Coordinates of C-alpha atoms in Angstrom, one line a residue:
X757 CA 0.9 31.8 39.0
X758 CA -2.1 33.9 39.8
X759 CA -4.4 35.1 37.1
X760 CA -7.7 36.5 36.4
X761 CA -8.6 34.3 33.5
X762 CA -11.1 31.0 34.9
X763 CA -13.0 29.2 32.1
X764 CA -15.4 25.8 33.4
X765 CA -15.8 24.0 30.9
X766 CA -19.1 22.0 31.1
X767 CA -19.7 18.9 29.6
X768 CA -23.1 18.1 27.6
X769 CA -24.2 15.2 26.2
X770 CA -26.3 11.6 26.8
X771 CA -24.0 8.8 28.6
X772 CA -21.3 6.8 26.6
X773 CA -20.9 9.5 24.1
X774 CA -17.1 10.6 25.1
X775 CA -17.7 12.8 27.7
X776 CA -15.2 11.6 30.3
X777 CA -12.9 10.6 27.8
X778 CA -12.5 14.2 26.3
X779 CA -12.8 16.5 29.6
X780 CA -9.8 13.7 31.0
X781 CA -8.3 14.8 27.2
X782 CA -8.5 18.5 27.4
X783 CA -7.7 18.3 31.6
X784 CA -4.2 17.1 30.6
X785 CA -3.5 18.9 27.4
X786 CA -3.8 21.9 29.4
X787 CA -1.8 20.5 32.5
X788 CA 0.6 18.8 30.2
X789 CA 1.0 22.9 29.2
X790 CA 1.5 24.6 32.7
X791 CA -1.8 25.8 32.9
X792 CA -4.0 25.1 36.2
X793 CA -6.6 22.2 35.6
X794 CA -8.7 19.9 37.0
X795 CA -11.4 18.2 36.4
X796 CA -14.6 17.2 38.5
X797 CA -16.9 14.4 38.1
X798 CA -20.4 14.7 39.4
X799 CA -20.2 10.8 38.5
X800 CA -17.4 10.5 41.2
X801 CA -19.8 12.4 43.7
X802 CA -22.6 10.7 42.9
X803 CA -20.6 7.5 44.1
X804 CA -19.1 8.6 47.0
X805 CA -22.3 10.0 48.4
X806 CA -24.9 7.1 47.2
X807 CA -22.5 3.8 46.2
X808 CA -22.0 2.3 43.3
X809 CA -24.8 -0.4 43.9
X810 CA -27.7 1.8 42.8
X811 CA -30.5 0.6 39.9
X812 CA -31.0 2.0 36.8
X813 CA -34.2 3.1 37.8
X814 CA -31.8 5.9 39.9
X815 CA -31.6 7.7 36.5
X816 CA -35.3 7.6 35.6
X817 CA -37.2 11.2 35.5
X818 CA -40.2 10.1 37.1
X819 CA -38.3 9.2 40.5
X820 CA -38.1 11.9 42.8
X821 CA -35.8 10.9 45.3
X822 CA -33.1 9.9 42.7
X823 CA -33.7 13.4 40.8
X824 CA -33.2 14.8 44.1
X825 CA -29.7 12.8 44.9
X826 CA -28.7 13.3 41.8
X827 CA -29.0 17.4 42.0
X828 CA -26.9 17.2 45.2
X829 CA -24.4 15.2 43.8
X830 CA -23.9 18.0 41.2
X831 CA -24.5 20.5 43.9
X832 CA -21.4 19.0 46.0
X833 CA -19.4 18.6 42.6
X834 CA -20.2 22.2 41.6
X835 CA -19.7 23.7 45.7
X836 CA -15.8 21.5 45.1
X837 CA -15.2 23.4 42.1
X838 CA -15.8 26.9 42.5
X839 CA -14.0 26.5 46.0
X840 CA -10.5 25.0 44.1
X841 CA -11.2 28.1 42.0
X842 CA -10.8 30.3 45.2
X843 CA -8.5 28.4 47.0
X844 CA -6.2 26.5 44.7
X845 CA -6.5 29.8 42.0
X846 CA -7.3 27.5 39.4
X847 CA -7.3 28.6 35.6
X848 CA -9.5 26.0 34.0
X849 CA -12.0 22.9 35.5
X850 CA -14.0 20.5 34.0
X851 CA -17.4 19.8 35.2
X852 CA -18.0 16.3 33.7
X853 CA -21.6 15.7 33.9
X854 CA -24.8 14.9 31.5
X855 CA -26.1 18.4 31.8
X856 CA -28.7 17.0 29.9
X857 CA -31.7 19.9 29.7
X858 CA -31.9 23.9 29.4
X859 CA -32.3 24.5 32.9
X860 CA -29.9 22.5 34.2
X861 CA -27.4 24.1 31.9
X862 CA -29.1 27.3 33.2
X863 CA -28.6 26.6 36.8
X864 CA -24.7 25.9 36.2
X865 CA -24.3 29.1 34.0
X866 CA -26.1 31.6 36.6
X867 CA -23.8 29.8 39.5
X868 CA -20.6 30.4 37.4
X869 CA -21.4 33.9 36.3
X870 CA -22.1 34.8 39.6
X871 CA -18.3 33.6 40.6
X872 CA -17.3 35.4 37.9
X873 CA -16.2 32.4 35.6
X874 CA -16.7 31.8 32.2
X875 CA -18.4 29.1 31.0
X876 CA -17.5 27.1 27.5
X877 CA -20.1 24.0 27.3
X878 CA -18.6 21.5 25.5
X879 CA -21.6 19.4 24.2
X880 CA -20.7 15.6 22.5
X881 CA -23.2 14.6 20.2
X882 CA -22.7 10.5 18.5
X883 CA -25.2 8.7 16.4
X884 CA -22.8 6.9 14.4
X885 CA -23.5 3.2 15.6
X886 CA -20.2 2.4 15.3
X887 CA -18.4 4.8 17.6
X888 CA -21.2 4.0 19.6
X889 CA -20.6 1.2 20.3
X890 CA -17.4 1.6 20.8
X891 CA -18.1 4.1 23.8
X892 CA -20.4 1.5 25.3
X893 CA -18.3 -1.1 25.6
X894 CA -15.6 1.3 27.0
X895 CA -17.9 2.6 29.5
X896 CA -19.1 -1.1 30.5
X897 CA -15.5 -2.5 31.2
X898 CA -13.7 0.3 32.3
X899 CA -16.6 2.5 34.2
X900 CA -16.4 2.4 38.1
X901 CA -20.2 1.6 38.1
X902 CA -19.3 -1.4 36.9
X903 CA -17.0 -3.4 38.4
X904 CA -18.7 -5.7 40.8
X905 CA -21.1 -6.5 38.0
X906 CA -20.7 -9.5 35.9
X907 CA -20.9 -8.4 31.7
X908 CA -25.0 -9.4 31.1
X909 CA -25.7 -7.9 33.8
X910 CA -23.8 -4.6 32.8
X911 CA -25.4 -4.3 29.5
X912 CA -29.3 -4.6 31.1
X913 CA -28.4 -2.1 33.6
X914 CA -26.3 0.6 31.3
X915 CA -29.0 -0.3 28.6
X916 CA -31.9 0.8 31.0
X917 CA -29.9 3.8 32.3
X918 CA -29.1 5.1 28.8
X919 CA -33.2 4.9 27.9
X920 CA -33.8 6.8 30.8
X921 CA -32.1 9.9 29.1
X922 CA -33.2 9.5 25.8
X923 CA -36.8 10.8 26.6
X924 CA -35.6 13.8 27.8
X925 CA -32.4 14.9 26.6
X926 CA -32.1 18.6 25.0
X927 CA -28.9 19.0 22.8
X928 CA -27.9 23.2 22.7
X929 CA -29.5 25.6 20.9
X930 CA -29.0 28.5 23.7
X931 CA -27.5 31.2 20.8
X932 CA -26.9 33.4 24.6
X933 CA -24.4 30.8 26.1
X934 CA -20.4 30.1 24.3
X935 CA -20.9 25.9 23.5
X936 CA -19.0 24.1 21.2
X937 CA -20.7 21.2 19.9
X938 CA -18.7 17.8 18.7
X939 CA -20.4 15.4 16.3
X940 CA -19.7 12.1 15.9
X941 CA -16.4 12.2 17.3
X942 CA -15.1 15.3 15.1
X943 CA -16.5 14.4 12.4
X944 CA -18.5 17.9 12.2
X945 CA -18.4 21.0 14.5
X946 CA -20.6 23.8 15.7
X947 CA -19.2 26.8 17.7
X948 CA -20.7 29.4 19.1
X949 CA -20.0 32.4 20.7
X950 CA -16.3 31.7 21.5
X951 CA -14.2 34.4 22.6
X952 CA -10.8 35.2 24.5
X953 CA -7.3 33.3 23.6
X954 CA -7.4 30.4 26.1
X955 CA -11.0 29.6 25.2
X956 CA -9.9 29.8 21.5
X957 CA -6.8 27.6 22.3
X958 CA -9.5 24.8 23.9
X959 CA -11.5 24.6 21.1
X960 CA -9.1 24.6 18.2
X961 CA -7.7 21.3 20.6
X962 CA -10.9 20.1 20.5
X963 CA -11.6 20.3 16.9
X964 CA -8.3 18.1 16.3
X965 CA -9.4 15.6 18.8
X966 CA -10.9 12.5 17.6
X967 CA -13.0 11.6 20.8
X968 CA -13.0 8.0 20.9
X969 CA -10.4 5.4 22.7
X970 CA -7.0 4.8 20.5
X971 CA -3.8 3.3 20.9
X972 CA -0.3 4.7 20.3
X973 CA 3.1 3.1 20.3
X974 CA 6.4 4.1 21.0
X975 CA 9.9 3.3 21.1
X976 CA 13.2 4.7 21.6
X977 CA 16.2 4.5 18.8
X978 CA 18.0 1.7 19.3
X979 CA 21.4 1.7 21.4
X980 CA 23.7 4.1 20.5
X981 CA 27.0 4.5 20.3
X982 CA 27.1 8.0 22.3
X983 CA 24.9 5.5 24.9
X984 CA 27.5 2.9 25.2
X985 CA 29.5 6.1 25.7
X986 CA 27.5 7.9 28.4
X987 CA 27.5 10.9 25.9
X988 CA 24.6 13.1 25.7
X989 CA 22.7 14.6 22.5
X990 CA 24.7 14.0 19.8
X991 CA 23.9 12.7 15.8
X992 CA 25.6 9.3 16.5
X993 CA 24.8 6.1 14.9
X994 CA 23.6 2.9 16.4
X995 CA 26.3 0.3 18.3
X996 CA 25.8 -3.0 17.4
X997 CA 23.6 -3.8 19.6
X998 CA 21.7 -1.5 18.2
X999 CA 22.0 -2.3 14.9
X1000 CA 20.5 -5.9 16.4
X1001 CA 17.5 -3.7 17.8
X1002 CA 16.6 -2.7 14.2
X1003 CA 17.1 -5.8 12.5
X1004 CA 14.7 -6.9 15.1
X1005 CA 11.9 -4.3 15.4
X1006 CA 9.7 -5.4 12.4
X1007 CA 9.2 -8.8 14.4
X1008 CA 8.3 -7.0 17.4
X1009 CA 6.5 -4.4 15.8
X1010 CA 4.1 -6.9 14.2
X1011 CA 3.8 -9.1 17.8
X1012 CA 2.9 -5.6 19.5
X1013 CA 0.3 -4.0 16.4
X1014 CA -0.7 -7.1 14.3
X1015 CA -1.8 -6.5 11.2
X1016 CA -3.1 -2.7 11.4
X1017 CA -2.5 -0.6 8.9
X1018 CA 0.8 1.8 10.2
X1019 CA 2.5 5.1 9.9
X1020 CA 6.1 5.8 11.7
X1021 CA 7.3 8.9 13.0
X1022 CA 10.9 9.3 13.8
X1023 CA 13.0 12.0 14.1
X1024 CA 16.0 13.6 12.3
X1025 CA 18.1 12.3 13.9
X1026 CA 20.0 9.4 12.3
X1027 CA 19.9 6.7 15.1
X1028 CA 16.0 6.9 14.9
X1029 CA 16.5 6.5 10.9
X1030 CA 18.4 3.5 11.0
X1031 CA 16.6 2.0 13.7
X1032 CA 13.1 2.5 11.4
X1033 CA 14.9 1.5 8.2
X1034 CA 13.6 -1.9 8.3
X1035 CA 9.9 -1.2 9.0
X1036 CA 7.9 -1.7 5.8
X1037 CA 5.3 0.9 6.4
X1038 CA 4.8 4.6 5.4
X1039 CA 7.3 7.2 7.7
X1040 CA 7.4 10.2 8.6
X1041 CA 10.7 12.0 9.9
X1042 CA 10.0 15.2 12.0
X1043 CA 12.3 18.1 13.3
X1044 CA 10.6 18.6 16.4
X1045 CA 10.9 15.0 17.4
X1046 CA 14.5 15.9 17.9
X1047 CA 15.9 14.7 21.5
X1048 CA 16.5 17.5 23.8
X1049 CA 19.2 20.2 22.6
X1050 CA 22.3 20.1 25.1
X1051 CA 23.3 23.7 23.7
X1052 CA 27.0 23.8 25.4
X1053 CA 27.2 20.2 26.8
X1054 CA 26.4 18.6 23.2
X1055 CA 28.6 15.6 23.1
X1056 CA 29.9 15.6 26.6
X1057 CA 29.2 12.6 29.6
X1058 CA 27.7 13.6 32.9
X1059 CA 31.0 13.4 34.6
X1060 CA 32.6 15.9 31.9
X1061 CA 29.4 18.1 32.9
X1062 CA 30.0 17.7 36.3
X1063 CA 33.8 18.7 35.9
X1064 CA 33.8 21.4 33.8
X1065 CA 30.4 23.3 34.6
X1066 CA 29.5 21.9 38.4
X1067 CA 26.9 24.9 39.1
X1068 CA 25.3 23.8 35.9
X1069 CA 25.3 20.1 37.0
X1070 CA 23.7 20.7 40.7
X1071 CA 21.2 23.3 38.8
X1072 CA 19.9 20.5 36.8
X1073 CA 19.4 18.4 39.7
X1074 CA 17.4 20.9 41.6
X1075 CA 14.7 21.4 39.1
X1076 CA 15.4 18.8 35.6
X1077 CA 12.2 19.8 34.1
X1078 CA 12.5 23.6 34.0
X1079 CA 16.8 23.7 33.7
X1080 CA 17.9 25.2 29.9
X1081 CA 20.9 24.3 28.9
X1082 CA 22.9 27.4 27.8
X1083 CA 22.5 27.6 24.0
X1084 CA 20.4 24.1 24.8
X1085 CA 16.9 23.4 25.4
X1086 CA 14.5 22.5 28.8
X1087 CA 12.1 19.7 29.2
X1088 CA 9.7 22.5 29.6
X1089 CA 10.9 24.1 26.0
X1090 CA 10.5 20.5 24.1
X1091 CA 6.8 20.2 25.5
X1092 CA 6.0 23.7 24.0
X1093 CA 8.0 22.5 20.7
X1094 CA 5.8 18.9 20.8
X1095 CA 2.2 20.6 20.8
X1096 CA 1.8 20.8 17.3
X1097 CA 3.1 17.5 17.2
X1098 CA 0.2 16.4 19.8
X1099 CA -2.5 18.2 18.5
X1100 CA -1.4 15.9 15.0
X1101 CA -1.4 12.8 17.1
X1102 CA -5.1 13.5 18.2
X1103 CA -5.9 13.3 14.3
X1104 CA -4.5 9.6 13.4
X1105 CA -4.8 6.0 14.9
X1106 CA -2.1 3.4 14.7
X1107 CA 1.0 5.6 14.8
X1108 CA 4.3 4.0 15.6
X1109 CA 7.0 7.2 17.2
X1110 CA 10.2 6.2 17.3
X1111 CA 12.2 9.0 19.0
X1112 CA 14.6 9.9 22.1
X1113 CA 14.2 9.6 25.6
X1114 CA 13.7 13.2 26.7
X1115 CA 10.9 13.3 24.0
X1116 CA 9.3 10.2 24.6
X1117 CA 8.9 11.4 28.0
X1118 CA 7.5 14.3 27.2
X1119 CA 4.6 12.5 25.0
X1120 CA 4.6 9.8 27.9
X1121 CA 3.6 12.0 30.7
X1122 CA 0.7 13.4 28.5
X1123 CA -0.7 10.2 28.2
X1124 CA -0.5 8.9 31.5
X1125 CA -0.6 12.4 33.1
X1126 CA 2.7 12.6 34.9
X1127 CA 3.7 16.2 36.6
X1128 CA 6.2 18.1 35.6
X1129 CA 8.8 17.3 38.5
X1130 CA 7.9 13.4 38.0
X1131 CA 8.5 14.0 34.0
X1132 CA 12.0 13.7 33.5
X1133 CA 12.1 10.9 35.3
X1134 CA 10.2 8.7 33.7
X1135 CA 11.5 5.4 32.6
X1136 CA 11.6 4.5 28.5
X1137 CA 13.7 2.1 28.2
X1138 CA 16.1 1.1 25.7
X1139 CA 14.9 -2.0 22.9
X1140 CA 11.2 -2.0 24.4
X1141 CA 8.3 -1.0 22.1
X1142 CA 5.4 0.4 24.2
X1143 CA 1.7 0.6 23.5
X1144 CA -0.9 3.3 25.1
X1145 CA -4.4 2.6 25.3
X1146 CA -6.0 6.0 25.9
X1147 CA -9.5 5.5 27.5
X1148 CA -11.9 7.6 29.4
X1149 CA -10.9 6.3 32.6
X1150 CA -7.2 6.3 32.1
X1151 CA -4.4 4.8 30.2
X1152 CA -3.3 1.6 29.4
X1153 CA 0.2 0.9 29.3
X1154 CA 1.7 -2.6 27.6
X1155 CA 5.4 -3.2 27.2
X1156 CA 7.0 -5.4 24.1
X1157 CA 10.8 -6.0 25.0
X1158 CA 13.5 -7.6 22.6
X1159 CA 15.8 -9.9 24.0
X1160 CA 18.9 -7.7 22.8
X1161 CA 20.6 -6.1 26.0
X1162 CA 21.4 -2.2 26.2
X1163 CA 23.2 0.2 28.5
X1164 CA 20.9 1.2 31.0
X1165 CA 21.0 5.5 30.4
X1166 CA 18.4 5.9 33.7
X1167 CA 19.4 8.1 36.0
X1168 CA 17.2 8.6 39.2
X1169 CA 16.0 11.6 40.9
X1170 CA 18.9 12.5 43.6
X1171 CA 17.5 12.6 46.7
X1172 CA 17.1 15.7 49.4
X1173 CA 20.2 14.7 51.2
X1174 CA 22.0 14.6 48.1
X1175 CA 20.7 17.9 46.8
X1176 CA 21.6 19.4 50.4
X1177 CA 24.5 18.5 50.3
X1178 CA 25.4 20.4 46.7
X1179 CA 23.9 23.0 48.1
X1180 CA 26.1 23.3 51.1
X1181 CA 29.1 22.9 49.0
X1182 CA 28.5 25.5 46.1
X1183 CA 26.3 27.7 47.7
X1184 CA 22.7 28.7 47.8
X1185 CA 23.3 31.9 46.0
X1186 CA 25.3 30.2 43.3
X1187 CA 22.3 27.6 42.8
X1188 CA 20.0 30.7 42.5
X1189 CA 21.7 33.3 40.8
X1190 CA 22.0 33.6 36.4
X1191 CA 26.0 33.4 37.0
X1192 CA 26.0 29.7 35.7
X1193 CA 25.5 29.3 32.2
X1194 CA 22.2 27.4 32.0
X1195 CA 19.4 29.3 33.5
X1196 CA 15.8 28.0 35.6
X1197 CA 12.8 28.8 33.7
X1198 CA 9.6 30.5 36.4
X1199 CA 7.8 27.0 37.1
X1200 CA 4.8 29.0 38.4
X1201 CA 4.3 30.6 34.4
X1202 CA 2.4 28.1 32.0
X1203 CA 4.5 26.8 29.4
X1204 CA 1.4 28.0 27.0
X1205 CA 1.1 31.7 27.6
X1206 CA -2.3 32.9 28.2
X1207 CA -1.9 35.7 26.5
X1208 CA -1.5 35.8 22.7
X1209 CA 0.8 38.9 22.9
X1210 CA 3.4 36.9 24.0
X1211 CA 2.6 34.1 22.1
X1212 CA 4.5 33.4 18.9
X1213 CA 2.9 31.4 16.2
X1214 CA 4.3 27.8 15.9
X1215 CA 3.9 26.9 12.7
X1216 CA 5.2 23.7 10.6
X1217 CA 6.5 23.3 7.4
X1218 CA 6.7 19.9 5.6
X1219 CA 8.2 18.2 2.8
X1220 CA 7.3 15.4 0.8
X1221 CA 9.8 13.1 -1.6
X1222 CA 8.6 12.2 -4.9
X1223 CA 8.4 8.6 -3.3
X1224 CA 5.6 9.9 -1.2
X1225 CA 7.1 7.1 1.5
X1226 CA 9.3 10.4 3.9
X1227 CA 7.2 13.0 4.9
X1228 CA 10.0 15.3 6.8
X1229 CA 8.8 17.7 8.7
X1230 CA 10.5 21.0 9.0
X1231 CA 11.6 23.3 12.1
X1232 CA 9.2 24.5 14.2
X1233 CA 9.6 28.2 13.7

């Protein structure tokens, strides 16, 4: 999709104060949305064109040649950007970057103007020594600077490096230029300037992000009977082995989490219910957690689908992420109905989801930033509790299986041969015309609009029992 609207958003801020970590945050938000994003490291530059084995003395003001090297490493980072801008017709990048002074802030603004793109600086401010340290040590043993060095000798150098900023670091006061400013980790917020839908829709992400590492688990509802079935969607309850899953899961949920304090989501669904029922911790059962509606296939097995709606089935197969079922739901549609869910993610640590494959997948390929045509593929299995370690340099991803076997509901991508095939034998203009009864949503349009006129407010409404222990929230209207 082509579009007038490009926003940079440039990073601000000393070293290990969550830079990376939220421009990689926002980067695939937005791409986890259908919008056009990338990000661009002048870190990554930097490293390419000079190594990794450079001193901290690299950093310091006073040396000329590594002010120098270090302007042309943003110089090469800026030159990459502006040209995916032209070529690719890219709708938002992040320059990730200290931007540390007025002028270079003022350098990056008059080179973006000039291109005709707005700028949205995105300044992290963190003097809470706690958080602090809590970037450092993420920085130290997960940076790429880092990893031919043993720990003591990290610390010195990052140490030294940091001190070199310190002296002349200028936080944003330009009233002329659109900022937002995050301190300590959202703990307050400054804004200025902000203006236009998609720049609004960055910062309101921004303000529910918590910018420091945090870990997420997830698991499926245990086996159900419309699984042993090959039936899809569905209210079913669990199969006995199922049923074993749940008497199970508090054991494996305290070998995975420990002893952290714990909130579970499920959804309304009543296989996620009973597979939760045994956890002794605080849930929460949302609508929009829901697996993926099947509209006119509700209740039916692939082979049924395949029988009594074959356009529909070979449909599907072409493009699984952006095929609605008719009366049903897309992958695309349950990412746009798991936003507000997302953006209340971003706001808690230590939250246990326990939901349905399609769903999980969608909050799985947001973490671990999986495209839309890899999406619905994605494996969650059955009985398996996973954990996501979101850091500045990527995700880590830890598995906690229960020795309780499951049908295995996987089914792989078919390949071109297969899909030629179908083709050949229904017809192209059957595969591409509205006659079947699900229908291909544009995969060029963002999932997001960028245009609030044809956006319709999601909003959320939530109940609480007078046990306070089920929060349920409501439709997403």
């Amino acid at each position: 999709m082509s579009t007038n609207i490009r926003i940079a958003c440039v990073m601000v801020g000393l070293p290990a104060r969550g830079k990376t970590y939220i421009a990689q945050k926002v980067r695939r938000y937005l791409a986890w949305l259908g919008i056009k994003t990338e990000a661009f490291s002048v870190a990554n530059y930097r490293r390419q064109m000079y190594g990794t084995d450079i001193p901290a003395s690299f950093f310091d003001r006073s040396n000329p040649q590594g002010m120098e090297d270090r302007h042309q490493a943003a110089t090469a980072a800026l030159e990459a950007m502006l040209k995916w801008f032209e070529e690719e017709e890219g709708t938002v990048a992040l320059f990730d970057a200290t931007n540390s002074t007025r002028a270079s802030r003022a350098w990056i603004n008059e080179q973006l103007t000039l291109h005709d793109i707005q700028t949205l600086f995105i300044e992290s401010v963190c003097d809470d020594e706690r958080l602090l340290s809590l970037h450092i040590q993420d920085v130290e043993k997960h940076s790429p600077d880092y990893q031919h060095l043993d720990n003591a000798s990290v610390s010195v150098d990052f140490a030294a490096r940091m001190n070199h900023y310190t002296g002349y670091y200028e936080t944003m006061t330009e009233e002329n230029y659109t900022f937002v400013k995050l301190i300590n980790a959202g703990s307050q917020y400054i804004i200025n300037l902000v203006h236009g839908y998609l720049e609004s829709r960055i910062v309101y992400y921004l303000i529910n992000l918590h910018a420091h590492p945090k870990r997420i688990w997830f698991s499926r509802h245990g086996e159900s009977q419309f699984n042993v079935q090959d039936r899809i969607g569905g209210d079913s309850e669990l199969s006995e082995q199922g049923k074993k899953y749940a008497l199970q899961l508090p054991d494996l949920v305290k070998k995975s989490i420990g002893d952290r304090p714990l909130v579970v989501w499920t959804s309304t669904l009543k296989r996620t219910i009973q597979t939760a029922s045994g956890l002794p911790y605080p849930k929460k059962h949302w609508k929009a957690l829901d697996e993926l509606d099947t509209g006119v296939c509700d209740g039916m097995t692939y082979d049924e689908i395949a029988e009594k709606y074959p356009e529909d089935y070979a449909r599907r197969d072409e493009d699984k992420f952006n095929y609605r079922y008719r009366g049903g739901e897309s992958y695309r549609d349950v990412v746009l109905r798991l936003e507000p869910i997302m953006m209340e993610l971003e706001q808690h640590d230590n939250i246990l989801i326990i939901a349905h494959q399609a769903t999980l997948r969608c909050i799985y390929a947001f973490f671990m930033n999986i495209s839309h045509e890899q999406l619905p593929y994605a494996r969650i299995p059955l009985h398996t509790v996973l954990e996501l370690n979101s850091l500045a340099y990527g995700c880590i991803e830890k598995h906690y299986k229960a020795a309780i076997d499951a049908v295995d509901t996987y089914r792989p991508k078919p390949s071109d041969s297969h899909l030629q095939k179908v083709r050949e034998d229904l017809g192209q203009e059957v595969l591409r015309s509205e006659g079947a009864s699900g229908v291909i949503a544009d995969a060029s349009e963002p999932i997001l609009p960028l245009s609030p006129s044809v956006f319709t407010s999601r909003k959320a409404s939530m109940r609480i029992d007078p046990q306070n222990t089920d929060v349920h929230q409501g439709s997403i209207l």
